[in-house]
CSV table of C-alpha atoms in Angstrom, one decimal:
chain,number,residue,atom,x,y,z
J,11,UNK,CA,-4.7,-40.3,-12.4
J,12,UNK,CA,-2.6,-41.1,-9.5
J,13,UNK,CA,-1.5,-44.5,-8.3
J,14,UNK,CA,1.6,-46.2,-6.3
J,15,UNK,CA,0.9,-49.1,-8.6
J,16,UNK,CA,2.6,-48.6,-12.4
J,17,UNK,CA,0.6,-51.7,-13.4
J,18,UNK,CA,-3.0,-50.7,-12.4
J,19,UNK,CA,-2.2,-46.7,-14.2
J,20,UNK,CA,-0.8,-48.9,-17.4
J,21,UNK,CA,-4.1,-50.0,-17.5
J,22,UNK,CA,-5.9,-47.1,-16.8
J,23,UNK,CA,-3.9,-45.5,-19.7
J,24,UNK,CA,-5.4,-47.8,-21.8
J,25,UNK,CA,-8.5,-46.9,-21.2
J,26,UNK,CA,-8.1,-43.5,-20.6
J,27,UNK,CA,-5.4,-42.3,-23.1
J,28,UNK,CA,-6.4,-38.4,-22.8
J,29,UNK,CA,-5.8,-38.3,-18.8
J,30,UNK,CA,-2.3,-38.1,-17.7
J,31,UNK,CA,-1.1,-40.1,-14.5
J,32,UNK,CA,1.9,-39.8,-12.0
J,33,UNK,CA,3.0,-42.0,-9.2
J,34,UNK,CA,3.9,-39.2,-7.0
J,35,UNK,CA,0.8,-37.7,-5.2
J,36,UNK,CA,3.3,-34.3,-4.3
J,37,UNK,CA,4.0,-33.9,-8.1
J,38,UNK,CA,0.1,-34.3,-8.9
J,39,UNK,CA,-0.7,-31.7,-6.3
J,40,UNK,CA,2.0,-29.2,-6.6
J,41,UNK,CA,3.4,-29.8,-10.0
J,42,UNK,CA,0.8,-29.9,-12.6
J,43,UNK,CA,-2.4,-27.3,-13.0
J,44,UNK,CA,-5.0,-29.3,-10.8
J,45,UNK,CA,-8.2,-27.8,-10.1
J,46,UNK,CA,-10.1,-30.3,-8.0
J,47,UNK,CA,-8.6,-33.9,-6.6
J,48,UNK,CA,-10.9,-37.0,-5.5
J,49,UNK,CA,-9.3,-39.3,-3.0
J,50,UNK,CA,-10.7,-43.1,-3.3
J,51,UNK,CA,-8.8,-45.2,-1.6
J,52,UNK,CA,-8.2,-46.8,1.9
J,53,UNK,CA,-9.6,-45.3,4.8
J,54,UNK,CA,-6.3,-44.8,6.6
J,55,UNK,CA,-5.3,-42.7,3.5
J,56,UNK,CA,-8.0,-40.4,3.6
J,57,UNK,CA,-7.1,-37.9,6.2
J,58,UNK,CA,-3.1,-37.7,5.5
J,59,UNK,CA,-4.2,-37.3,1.7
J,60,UNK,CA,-7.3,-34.9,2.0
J,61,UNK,CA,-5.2,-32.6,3.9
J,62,UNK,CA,-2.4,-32.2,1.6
J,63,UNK,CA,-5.0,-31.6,-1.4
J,64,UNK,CA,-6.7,-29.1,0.6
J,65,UNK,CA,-2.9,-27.1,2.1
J,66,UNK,CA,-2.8,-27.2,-1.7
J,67,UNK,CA,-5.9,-25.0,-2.3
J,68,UNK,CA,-7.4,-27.9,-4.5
J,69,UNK,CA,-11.4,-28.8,-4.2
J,70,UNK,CA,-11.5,-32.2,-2.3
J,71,UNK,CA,-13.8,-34.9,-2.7
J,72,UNK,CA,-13.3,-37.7,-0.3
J,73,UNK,CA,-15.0,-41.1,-0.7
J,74,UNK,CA,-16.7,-42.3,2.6
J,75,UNK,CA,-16.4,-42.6,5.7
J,76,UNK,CA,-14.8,-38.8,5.2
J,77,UNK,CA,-11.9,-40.3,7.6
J,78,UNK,CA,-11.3,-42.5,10.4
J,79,UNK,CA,-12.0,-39.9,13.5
J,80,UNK,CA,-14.0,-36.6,14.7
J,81,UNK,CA,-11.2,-34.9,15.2
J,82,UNK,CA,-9.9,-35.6,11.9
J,83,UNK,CA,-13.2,-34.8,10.3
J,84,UNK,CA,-13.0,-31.7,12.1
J,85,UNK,CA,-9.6,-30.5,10.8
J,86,UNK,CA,-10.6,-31.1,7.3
J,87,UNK,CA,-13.5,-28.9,7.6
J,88,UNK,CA,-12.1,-26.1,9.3
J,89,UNK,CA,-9.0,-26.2,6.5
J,90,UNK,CA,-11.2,-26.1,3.8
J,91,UNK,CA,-13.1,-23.5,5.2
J,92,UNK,CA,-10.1,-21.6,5.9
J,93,UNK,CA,-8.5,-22.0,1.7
J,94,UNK,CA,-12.4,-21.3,0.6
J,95,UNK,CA,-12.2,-24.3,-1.1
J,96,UNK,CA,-15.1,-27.1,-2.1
J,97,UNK,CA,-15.1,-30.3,0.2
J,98,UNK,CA,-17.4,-32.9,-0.5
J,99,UNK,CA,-17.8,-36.5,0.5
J,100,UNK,CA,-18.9,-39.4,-1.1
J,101,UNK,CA,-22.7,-40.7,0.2
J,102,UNK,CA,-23.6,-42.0,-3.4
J,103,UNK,CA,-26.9,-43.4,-2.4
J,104,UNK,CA,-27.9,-39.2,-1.2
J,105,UNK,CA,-28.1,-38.8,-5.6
J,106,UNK,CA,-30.1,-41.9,-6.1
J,107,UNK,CA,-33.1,-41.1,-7.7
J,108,UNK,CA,-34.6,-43.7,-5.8
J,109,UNK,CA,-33.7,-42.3,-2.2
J,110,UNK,CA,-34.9,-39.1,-3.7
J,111,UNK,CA,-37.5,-40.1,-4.5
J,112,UNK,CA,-38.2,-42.0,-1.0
J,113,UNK,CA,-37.9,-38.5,0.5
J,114,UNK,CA,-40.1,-37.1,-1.9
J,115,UNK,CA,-43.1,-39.7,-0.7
J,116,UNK,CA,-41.9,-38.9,2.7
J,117,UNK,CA,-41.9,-35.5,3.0
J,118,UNK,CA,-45.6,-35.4,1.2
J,119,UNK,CA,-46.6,-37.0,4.5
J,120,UNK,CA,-47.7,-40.3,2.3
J,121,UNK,CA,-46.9,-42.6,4.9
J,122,UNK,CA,-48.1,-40.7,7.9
J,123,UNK,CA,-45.9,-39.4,10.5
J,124,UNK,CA,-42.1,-38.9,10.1
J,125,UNK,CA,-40.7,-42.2,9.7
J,126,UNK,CA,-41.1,-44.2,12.9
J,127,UNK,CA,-38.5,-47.1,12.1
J,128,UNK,CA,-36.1,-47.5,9.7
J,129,UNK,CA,-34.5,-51.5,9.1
J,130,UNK,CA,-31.5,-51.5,7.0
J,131,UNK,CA,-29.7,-54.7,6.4
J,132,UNK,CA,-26.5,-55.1,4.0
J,133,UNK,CA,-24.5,-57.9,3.7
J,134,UNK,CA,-21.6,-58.7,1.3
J,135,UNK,CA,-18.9,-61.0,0.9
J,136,UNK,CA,-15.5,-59.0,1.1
J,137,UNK,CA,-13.8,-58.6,4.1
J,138,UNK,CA,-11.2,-55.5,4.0
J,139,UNK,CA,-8.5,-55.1,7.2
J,140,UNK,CA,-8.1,-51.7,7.9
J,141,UNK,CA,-11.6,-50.9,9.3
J,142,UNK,CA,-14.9,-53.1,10.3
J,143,UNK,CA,-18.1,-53.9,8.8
J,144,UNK,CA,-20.0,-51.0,10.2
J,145,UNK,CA,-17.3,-48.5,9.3
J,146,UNK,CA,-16.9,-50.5,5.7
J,147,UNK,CA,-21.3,-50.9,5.2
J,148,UNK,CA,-23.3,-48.8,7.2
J,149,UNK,CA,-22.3,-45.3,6.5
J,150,UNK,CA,-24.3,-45.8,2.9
J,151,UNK,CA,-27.7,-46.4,5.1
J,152,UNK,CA,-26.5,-44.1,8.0
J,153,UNK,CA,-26.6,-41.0,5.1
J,154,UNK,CA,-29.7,-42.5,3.8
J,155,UNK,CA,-31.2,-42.7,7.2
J,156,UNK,CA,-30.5,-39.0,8.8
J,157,UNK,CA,-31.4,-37.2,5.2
J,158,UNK,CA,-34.9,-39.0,5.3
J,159,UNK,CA,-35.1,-38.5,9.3
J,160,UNK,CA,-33.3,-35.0,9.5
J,161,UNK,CA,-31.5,-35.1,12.3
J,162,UNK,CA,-28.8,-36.7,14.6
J,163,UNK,CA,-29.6,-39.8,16.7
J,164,UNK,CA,-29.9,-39.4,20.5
J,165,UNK,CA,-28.3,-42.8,21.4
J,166,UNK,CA,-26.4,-45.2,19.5
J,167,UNK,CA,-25.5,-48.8,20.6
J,168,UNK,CA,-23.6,-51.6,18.5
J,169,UNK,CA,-22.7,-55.2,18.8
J,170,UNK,CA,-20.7,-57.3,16.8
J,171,UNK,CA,-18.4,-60.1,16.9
J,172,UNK,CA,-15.3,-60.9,14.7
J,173,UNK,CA,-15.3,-64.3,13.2
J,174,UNK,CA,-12.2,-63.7,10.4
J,175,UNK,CA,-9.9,-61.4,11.9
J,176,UNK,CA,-9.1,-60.7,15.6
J,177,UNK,CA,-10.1,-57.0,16.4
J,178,UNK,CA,-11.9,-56.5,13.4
J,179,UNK,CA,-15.5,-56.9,13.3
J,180,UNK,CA,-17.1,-59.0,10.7
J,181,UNK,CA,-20.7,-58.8,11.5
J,182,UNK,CA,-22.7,-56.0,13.5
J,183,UNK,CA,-25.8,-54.3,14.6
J,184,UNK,CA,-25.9,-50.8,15.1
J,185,UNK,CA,-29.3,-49.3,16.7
J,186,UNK,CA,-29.9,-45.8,16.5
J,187,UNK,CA,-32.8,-43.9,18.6
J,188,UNK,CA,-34.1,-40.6,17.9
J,189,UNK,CA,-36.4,-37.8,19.4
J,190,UNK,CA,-40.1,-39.2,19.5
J,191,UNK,CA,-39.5,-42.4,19.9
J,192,UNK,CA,-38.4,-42.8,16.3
J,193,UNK,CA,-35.7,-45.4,15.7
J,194,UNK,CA,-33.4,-47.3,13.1
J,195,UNK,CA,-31.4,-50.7,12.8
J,196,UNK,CA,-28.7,-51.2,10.5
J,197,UNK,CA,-27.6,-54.8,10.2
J,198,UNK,CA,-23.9,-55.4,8.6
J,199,UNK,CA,-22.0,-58.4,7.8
J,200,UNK,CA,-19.3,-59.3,5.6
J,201,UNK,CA,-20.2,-63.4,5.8
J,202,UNK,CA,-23.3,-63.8,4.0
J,203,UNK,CA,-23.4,-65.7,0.5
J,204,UNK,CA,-25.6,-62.7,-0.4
J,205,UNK,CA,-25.1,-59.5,-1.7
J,206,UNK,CA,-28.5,-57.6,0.4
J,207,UNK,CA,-29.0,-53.6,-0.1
J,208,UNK,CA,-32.3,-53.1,1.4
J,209,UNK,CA,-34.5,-50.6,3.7
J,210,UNK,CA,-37.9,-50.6,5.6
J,211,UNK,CA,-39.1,-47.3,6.8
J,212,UNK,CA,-42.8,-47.7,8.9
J,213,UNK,CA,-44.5,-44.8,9.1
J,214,UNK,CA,-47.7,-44.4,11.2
J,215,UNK,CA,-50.2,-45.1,7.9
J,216,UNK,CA,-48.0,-47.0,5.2
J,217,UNK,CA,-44.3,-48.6,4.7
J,218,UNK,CA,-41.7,-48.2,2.2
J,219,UNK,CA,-39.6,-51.4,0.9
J,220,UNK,CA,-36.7,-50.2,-0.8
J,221,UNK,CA,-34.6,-52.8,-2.4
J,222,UNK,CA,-31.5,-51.7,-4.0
J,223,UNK,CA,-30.6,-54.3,-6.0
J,224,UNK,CA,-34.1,-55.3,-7.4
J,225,UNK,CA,-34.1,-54.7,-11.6
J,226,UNK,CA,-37.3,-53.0,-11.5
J,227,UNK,CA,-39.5,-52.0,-8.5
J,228,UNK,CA,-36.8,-50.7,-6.4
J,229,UNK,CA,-39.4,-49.0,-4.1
J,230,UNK,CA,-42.5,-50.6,-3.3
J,231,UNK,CA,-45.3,-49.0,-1.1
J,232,UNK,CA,-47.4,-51.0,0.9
J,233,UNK,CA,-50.5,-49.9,2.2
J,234,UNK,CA,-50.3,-51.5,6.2
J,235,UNK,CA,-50.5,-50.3,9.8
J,236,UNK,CA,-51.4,-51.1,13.2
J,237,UNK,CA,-53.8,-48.7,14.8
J,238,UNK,CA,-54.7,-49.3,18.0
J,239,UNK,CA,-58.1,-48.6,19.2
J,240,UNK,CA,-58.2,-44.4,21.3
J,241,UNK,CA,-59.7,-45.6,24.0
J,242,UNK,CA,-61.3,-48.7,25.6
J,243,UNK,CA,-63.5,-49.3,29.3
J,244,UNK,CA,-62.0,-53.0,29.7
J,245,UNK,CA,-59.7,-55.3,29.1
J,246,UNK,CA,-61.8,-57.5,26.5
J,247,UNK,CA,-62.4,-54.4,24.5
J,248,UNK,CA,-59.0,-53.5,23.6
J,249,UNK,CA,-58.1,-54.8,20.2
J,250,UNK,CA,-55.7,-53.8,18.1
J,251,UNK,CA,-56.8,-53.2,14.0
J,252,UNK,CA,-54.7,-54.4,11.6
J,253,UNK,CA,-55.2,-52.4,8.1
J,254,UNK,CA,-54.2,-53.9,4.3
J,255,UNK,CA,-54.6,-52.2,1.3
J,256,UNK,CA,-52.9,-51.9,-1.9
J,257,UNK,CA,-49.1,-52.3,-2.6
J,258,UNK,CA,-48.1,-49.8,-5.6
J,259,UNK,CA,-44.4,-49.2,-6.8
J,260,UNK,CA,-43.7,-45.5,-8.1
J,261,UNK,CA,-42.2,-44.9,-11.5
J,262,UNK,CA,-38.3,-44.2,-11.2
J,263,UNK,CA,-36.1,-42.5,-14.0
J,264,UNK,CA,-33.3,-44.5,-13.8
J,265,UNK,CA,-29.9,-42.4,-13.6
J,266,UNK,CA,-26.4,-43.5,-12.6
J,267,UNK,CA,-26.1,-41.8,-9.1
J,268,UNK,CA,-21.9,-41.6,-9.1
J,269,UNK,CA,-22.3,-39.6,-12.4
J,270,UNK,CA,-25.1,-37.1,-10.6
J,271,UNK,CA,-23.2,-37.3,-7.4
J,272,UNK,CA,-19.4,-35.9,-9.6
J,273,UNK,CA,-21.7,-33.8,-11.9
J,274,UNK,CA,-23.0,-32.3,-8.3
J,275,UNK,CA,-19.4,-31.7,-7.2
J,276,UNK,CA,-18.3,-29.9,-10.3
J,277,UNK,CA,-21.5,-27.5,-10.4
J,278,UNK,CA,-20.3,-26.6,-6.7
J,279,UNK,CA,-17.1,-25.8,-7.9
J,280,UNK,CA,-18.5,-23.6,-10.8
J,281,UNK,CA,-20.7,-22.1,-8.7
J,282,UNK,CA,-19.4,-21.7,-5.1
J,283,UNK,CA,-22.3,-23.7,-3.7
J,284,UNK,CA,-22.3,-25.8,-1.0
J,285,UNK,CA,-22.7,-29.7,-1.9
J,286,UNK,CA,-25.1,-31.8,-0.3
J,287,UNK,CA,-22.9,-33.8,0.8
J,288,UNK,CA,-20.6,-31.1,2.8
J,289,UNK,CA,-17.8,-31.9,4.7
J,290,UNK,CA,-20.3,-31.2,8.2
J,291,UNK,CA,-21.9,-33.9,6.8
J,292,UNK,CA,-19.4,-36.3,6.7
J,293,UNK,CA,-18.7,-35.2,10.0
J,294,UNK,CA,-21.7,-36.2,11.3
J,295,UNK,CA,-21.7,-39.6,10.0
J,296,UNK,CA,-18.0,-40.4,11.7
J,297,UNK,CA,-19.8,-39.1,14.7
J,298,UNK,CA,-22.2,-42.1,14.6
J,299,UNK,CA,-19.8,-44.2,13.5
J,300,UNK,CA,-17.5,-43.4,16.5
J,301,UNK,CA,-19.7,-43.5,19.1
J,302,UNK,CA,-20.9,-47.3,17.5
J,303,UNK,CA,-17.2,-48.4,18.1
J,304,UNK,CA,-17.5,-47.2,21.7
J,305,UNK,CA,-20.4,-49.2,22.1
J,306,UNK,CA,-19.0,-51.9,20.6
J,307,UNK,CA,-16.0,-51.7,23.4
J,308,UNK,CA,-18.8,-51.5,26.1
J,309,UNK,CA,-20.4,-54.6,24.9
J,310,UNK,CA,-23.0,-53.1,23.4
J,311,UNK,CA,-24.0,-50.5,26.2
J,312,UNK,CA,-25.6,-47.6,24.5
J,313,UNK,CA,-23.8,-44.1,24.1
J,314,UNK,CA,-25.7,-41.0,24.3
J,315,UNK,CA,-24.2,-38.2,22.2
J,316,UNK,CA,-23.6,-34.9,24.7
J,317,UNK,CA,-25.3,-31.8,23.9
J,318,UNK,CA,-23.2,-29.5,26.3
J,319,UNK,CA,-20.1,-30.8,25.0
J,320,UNK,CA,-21.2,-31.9,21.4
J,321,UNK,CA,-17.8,-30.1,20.0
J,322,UNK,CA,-15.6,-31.3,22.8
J,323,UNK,CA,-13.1,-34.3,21.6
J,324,UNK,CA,-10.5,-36.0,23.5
J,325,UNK,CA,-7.5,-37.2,20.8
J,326,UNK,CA,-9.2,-40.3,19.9
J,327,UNK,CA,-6.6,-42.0,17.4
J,328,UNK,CA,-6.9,-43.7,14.1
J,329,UNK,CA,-7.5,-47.0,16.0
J,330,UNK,CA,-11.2,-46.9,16.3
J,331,UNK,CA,-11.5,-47.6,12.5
J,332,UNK,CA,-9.5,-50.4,12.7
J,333,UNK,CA,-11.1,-51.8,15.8
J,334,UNK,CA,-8.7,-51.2,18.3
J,335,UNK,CA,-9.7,-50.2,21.8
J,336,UNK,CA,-9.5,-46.4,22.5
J,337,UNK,CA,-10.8,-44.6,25.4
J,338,UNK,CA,-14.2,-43.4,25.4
J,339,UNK,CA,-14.5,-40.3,23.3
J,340,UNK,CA,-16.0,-37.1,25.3
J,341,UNK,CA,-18.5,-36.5,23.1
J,342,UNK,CA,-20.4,-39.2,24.4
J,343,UNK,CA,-21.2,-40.7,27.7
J,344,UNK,CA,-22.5,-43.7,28.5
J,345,UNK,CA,-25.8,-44.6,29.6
J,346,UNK,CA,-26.1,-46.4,32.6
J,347,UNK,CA,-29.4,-47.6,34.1
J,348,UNK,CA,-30.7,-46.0,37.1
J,349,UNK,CA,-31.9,-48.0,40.3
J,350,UNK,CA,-35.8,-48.1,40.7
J,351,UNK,CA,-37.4,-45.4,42.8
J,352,UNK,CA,-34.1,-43.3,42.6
J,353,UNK,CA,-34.5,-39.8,41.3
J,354,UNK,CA,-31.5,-39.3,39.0
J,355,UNK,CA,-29.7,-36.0,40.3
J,356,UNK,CA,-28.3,-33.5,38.1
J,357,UNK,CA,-25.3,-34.3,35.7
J,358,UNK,CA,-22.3,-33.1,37.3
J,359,UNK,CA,-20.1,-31.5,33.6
J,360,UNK,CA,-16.9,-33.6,33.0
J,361,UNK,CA,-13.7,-31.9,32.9
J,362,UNK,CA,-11.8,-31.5,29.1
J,363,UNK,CA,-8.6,-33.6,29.4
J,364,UNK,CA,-7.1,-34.4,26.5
């Protein structure tokens, strides 16, 4: 155990009197037989300190949001990739057996097509300084959301205010749209007297309420949908059918997801498997969470993620976690109306200036 703060490892001591501790993360790396490091702390710290584990050789696990930029994200990978080494990040909720088991009903086809629309809002009451609410809240339901939708979003647009502190956004919504008209909404706030893990996913023949913090019936199926009629000769003949049926909640075997998720890391090590939570994946999530910032500079204006130059970064700097105003990032563009009755023209490439 490793920690600036003599106090807090006195206590840990205590309850931990097998594990040794240091105060000097160099001498934990490099001067005692490590096999693997996790890295929970600050945001800021992640990058700095996942890199030196990983120059060390050791297998990194690295809470979320894997680090404050892309092109941090990026480095990581490609070091641990480089040393052969594990690196894993922390999306908890991707070992719940409740998610799973979300997926599970999902992927049956239980509740029709893919999901068309996912609602996610999460409040809490602690307000940290180093990074903003969608950065601090919604990369839990962003993991949750692309492992149940399975792929990237096309567009993302956020917008927020800060109430508390200047720069630092305290309440946000972030939507994300994806191929097929398929979309999500992740509402996150810091002031709310409430403590709210939830998520709606509609599919075309039933919805899921998922409800994090319920003691029993964490998911509950609900039997509802809107069909519209195939085909109608006039106006008074369109009607749209509303169906209700049964609500049923699935049997869960309640198990503590941070155990599964470390269990998970260790078997990778053992084994030489790739976690589910990979470093690409963490990536990809930083991605979203960038191109939200941007947004959130734009007022809101939606940012459409580049598919020519989806690997193409310019040096966007620890600042956008924090709030601070950065250029836009060339992996995204923005997307800007066009006038009626104008045929857009092709998209002229932009040039990579760093």
């Amino acid at each position: 155990m490793c920690d600036l703060n003599t106090a807090r490892l006195k206590h840990l001591k205590s309850l931990y009197p097998e594990v040794g501790h240091d105060t000097s993360y160099d001498h934990m790396l490099n001067g005692i037989n490590l096999d693997a490091v996790v890295i929970a702390t600050g945001v800021n710290a992640h990058f700095p300190m996942a890199k030196a584990s990983l120059e060390a050789g050791k297998h990194t696990f690295i809470e979320k949001p894997m680090a404050s930029s892309v092109e941090q994200c990026e480095e990581l990978v490609d070091l641990a990739r480089k040393k052969g080494v594990i690196l894993m990040t922390g999306h908890t909720f991707l070992y719940s057996p409740v998610v799973r088991k979300i997926k599970e009903i999902i992927d049956k086809g239980d509740i029709g097509e893919n999901p068309l629309h996912l609602r996610a809002p999460a409040q809490s009451w602690l307000v940290p300084k180093d990074i903003n609410v969608a950065w601090d809240l919604a990369p839990h339901d962003l993991s949750i959301i692309l492992s149940l939708i399975g792929e990237m979003p096309e567009t993302v647009n956020c917008r927020g205010s800060a109430h508390v502190t200047p720069g630092i956004e305290d309440v946000t919504t972030m939507c994300l749209g994806f191929s097929k008209q398929r979309s999500a909404t992740i509402q996150s706030s810091w002031l709310d007297p409430r403590k709210v893990r939830e998520m709606t996913i509609v599919g075309s023949k039933r919805m899921i309420v998922y409800d994090d913090l319920a003691p029993l019936e964490k998911i509950r199926v609900f039997d509802m949908r809107v069909e519209r009629p195939p085909h109608y000769d006039t106006f008074g003949e369109f009607q749209y059918a509303y169906h209700y049926g049964d609500m049923y909640a699935p049997y869960i075997k309640q198990e503590e997801p941070l155990k599964t998720e470390c269990q998970h890391f260790l078997d990778c090590i053992r084994n030489g498997a790739t976690p589910i939570t990979c470093g690409e994946r963490g990536l990809e999530l930083v991605k979203i969470l960038e191109a939200s910032s941007e947004s959130l500079r734009q007022g809101g204006a939606p940012v459409e993620f580049s598919k020519l130059d989806h690997f193409v970064r310019n040096h966007a700097a620890t600042a956008v976690a924090r709030g601070l105003r950065v250029t836009p990032p060339s992996f995204c563009r923005m997307v800007m109306p066009a006038p009626r009755n104008v045929r857009r023209g092709p998209a002229k490439r932009r040039s990579r200036l760093s």
